[in-house]
CSV table of C-alpha atoms in Angstrom, one decimal:
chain,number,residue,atom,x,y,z
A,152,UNK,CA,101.8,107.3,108.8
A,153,UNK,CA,99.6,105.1,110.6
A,154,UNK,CA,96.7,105.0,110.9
A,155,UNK,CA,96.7,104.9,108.4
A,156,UNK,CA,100.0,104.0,107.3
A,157,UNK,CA,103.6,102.3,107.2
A,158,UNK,CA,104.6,101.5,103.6
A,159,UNK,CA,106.3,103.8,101.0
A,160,UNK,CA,107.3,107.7,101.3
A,161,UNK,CA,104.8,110.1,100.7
A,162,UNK,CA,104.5,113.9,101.3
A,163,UNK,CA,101.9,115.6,103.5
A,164,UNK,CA,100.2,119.1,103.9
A,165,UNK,CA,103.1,121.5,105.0
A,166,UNK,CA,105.6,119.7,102.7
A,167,UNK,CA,107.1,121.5,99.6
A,168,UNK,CA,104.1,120.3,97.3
A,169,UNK,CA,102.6,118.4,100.0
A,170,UNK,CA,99.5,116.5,99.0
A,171,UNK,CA,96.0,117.1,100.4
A,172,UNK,CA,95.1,114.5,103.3
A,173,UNK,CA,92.8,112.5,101.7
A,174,UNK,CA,95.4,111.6,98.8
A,175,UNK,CA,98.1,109.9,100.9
A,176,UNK,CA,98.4,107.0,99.5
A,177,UNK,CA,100.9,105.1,102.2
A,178,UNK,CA,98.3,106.6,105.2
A,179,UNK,CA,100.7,109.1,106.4
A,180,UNK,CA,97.7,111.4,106.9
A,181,UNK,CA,98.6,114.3,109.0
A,182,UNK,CA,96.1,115.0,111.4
A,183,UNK,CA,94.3,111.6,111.6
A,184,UNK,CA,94.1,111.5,115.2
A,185,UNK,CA,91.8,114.4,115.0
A,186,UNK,CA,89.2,112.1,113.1
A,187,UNK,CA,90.4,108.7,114.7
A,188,UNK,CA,90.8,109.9,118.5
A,189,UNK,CA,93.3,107.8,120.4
A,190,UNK,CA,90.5,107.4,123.2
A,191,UNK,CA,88.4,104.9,120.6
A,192,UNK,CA,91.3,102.2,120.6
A,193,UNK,CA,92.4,102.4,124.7
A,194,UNK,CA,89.2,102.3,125.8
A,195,UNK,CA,88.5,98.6,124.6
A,196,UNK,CA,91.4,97.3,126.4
A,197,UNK,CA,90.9,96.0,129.9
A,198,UNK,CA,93.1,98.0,132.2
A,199,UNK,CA,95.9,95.6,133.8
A,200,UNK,CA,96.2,93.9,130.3
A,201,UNK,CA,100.5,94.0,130.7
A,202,UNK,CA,100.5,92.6,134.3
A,203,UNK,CA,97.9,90.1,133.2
A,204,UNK,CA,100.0,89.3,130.0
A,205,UNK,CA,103.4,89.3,131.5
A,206,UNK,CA,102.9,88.2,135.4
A,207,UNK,CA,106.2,87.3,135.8
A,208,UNK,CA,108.6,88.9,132.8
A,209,UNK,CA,111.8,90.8,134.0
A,210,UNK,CA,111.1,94.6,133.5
A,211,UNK,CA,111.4,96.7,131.3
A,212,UNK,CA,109.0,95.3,128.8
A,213,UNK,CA,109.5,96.5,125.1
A,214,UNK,CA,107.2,97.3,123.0
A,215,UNK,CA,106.8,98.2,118.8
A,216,UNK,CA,104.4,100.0,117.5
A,217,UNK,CA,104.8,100.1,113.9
A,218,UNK,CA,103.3,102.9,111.8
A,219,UNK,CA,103.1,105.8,115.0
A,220,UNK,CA,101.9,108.6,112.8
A,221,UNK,CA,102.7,111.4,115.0
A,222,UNK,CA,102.7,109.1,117.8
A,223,UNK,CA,99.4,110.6,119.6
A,224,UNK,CA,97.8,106.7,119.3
A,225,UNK,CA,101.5,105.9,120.9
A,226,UNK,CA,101.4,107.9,123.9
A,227,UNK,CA,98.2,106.9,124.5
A,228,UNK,CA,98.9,103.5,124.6
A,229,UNK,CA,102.1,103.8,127.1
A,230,UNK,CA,99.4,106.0,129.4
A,231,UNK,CA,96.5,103.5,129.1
A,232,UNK,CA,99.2,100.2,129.3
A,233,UNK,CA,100.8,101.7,132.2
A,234,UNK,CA,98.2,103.1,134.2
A,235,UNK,CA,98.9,106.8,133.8
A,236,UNK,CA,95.9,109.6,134.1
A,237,UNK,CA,95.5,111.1,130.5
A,238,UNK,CA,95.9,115.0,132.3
A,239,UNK,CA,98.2,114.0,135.2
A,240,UNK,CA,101.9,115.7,135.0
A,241,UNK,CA,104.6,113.2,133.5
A,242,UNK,CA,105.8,111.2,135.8
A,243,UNK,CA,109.3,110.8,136.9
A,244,UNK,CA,111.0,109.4,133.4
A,245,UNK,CA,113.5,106.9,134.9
A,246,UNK,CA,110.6,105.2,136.4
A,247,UNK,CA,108.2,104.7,133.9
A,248,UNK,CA,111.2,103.9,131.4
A,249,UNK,CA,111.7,100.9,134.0
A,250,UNK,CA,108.3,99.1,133.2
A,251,UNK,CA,108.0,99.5,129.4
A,252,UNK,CA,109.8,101.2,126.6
A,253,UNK,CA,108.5,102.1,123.2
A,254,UNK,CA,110.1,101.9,120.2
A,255,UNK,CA,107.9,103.3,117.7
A,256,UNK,CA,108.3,103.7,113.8
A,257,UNK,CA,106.6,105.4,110.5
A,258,UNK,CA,107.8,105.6,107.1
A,259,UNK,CA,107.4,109.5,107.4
A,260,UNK,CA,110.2,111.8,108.8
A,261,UNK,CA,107.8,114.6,109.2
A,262,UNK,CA,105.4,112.9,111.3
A,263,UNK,CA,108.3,111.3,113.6
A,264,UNK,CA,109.4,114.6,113.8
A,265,UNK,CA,106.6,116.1,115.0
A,266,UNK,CA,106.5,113.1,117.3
A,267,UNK,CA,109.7,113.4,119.3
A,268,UNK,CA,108.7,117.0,119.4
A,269,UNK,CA,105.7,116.6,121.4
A,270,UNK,CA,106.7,112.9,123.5
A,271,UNK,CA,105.9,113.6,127.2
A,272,UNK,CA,107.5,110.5,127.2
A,273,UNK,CA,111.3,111.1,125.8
A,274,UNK,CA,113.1,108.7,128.0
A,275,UNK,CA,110.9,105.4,127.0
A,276,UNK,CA,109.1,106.1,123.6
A,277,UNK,CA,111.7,106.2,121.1
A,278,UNK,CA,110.8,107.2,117.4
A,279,UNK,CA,112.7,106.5,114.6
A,280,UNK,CA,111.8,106.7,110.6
A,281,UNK,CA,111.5,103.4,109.3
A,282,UNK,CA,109.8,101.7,106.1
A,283,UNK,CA,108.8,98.5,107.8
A,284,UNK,CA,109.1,96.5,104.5
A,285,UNK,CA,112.5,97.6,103.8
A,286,UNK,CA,114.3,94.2,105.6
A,287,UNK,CA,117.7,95.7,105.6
A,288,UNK,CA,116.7,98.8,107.2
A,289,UNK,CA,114.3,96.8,109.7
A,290,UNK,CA,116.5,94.5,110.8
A,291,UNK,CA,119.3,97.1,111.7
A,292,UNK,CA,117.1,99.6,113.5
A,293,UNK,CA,115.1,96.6,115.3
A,294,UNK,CA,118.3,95.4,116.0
A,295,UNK,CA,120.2,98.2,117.4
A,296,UNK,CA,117.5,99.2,119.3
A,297,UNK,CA,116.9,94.9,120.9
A,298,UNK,CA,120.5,95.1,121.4
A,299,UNK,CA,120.8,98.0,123.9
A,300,UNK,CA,118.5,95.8,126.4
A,301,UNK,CA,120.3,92.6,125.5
A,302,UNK,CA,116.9,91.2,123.9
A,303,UNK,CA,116.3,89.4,120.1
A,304,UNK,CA,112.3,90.2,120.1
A,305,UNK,CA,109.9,92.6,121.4
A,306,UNK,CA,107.5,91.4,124.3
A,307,UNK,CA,104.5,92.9,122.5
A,308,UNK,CA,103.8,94.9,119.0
A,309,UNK,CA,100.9,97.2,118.0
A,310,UNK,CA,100.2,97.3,114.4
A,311,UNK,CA,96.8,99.9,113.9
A,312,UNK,CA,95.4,100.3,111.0
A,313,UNK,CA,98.3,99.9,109.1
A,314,UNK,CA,97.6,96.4,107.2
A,315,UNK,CA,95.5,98.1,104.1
A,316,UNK,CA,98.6,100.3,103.1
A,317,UNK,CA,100.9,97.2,103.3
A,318,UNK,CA,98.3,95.4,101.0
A,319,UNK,CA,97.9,98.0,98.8
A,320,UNK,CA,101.4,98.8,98.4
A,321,UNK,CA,102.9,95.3,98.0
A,322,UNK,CA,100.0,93.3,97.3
A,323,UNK,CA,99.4,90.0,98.3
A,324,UNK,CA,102.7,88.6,98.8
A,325,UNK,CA,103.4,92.0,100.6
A,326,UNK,CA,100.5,91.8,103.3
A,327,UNK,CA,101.6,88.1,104.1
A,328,UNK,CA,105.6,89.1,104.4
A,329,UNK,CA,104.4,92.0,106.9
A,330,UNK,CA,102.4,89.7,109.4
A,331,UNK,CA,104.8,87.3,109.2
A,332,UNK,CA,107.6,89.4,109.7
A,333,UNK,CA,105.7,91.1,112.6
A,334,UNK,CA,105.0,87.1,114.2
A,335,UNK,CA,108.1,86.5,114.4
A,336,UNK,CA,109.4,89.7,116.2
A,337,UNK,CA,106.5,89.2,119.2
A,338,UNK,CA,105.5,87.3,121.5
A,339,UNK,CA,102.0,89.2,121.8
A,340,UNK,CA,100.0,91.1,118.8
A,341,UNK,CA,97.5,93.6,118.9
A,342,UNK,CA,96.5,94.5,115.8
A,343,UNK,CA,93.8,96.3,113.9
A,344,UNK,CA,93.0,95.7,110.5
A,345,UNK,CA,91.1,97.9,107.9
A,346,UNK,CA,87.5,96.5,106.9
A,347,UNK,CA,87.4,96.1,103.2
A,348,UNK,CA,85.3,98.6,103.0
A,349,UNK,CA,88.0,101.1,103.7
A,350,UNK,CA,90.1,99.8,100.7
A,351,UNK,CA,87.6,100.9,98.4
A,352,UNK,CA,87.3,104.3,99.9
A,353,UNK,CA,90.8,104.9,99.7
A,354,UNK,CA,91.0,104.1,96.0
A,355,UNK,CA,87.9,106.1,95.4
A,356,UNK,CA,90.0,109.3,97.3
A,357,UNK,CA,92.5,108.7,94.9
A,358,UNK,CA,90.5,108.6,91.8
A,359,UNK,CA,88.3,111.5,92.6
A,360,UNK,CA,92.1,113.4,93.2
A,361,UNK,CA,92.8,112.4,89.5
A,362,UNK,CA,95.7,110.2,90.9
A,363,UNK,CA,97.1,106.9,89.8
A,364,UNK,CA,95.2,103.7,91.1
A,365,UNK,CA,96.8,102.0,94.1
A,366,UNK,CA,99.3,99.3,91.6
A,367,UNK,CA,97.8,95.8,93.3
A,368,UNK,CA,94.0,97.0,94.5
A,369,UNK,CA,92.6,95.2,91.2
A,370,UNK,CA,94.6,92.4,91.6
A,371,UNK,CA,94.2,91.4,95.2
A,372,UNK,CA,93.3,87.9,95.9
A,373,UNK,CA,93.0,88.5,99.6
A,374,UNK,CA,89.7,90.3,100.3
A,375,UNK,CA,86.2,90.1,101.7
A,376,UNK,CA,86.7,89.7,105.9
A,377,UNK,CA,90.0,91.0,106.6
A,378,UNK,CA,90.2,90.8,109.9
A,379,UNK,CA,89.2,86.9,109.3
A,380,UNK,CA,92.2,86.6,106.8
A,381,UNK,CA,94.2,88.7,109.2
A,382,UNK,CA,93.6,85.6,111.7
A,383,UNK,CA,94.1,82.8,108.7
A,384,UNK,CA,97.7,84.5,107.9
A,385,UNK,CA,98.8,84.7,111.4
A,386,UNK,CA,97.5,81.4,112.5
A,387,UNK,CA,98.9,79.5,109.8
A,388,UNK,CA,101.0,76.4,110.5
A,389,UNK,CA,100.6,77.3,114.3
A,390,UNK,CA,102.5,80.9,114.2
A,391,UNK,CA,100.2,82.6,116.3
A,392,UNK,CA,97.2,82.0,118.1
A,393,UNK,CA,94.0,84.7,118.7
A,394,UNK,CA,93.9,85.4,122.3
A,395,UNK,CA,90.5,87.7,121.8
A,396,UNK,CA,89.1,90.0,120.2
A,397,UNK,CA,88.7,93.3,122.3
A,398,UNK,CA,85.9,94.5,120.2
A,399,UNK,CA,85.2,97.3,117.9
A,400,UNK,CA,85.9,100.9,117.3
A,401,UNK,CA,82.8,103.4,116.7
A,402,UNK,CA,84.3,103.2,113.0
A,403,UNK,CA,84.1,99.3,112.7
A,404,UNK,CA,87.6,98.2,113.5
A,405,UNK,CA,88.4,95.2,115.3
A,406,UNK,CA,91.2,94.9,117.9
A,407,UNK,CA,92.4,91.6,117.9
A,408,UNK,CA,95.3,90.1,120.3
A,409,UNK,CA,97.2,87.2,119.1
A,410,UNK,CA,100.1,84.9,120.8
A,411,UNK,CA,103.3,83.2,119.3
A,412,UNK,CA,103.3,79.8,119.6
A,413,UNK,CA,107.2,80.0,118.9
A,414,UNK,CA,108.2,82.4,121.4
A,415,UNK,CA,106.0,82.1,124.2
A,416,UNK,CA,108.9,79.8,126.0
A,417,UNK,CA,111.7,81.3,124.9
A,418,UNK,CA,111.7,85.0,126.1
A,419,UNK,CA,113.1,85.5,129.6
């Protein structure tokens, strides 16, 4: 999914009976990097932003990225976060695998498929298939995979334009589970949330497909500025402060960075 995903199965073109692109209704769109390039996210964040975030932290830093579609937004990410030239050979895999490692997850097998496939990056992205809302099955894959570096919590989670298909999966109650849930699992937050805007679209692609209405769009209470209610969920009762705002995609997203309050102190 991503990116327009990371809530409930869905198929996609290539699947017995898959669906056409524009009716996936979790975001697990399967060639959305091709109109959402990678480049338009990296490119707002300052390069340095890990040594500047984590000075003094014992390496390796470890990372979730949460929806990964087919993981091209994920690779791009370890390049940019690391330093890595886009077109340079891999480097060696034990030593990038010292500084951070990637656990990345979408609700769609296909896509994390295709993404182990094509990781130049086997040794320290890791993708597994994962509904993020599912607790029992979140807890035991976060789990298994904190465990194996002796950690309870991630240093830093990426959630891109994955907040609409939580909301319009789960509803209300759903969205404020997610960002909670992702809070308390961090200690930083970049996130990206769909513009309302983008809600509306997806319903009408839906419509126009002959399909079911998403189940909570027409019942939503939480609309309007959604990256502003984004900031009033996380922020509430001192979970997480905004950091900044990196700015804005060419397609009107904003990249915001947020801090837990909670585990700021608390992660060697």
């Amino acid at each position: 999914m991503r990116h327009e995903g990371a809530a409930a199965p869905g198929r996609v073109v290539g699947a017995p009976g898959g669906l056409e692109p524009g009716a996936a209704p979790y975001g697990n769109f399967p060639n959305y990097s091709r109109f959402h390039p990678p480049e338009g996210r990296v490119r707002l964040l300052p390069s340095g932003l890990l040594r500047r975030l984590f000075p003094a932290r014992a390496r390796p830093l470890l990372g979730l990225d949460v929806g990964c579609n087919s993981g091209e937004l994920s690779v791009a990410l370890y390049r940019h976060l690391l330093g890595l030239p886009e077109n340079e050979a891999s480097p060696d895999q034990l030593v990038v695998a010292k500084d951070l490692n990637l656990l990345c997850c979408d609700i769609d097998a296909a896509l994390i498929e295709r993404a182990q496939q094509c990781s130049p990056f086997p040794a320290s992205i890791h993708y597994t298939t994962l509904d993020i809302m599912d607790s029992g099955a979140r807890e035991s894959s976060l789990s298994n995979f904190l465990s194996r570096f002796g950690r309870s919590t991630f240093d830093i989670c990426f959630c891109m334009s994955v907040t609409m298909w939580i909301h319009l999966n789960h509803g209300d109650n759903g969205l404020v589970e997610f960002l909670s849930c992702l809070a308390s699992l961090c200690e930083y937050l970049l996130i990206e949330p769909q513009p309302w805007k983008c809600y509306r679209a997806a319903a009408r692609r839906l419509r126009k497909l002959g399909r079911n209405d998403f189940d909570h769009f027409r019942s939503l209470a939480i609309s309007g500025d959604m990256a502003e209610k984004v900031t009033q969920i996380l922020t509430r009762d001192g979970a997480m402060e905004l950091v900044c705002c990196f700015g804005s995609t060419s397609w009107d997203r904003s990249l915001l960075l947020f801090k837990s309050n909670a585990l700021t102190q608390k992660v060697p």
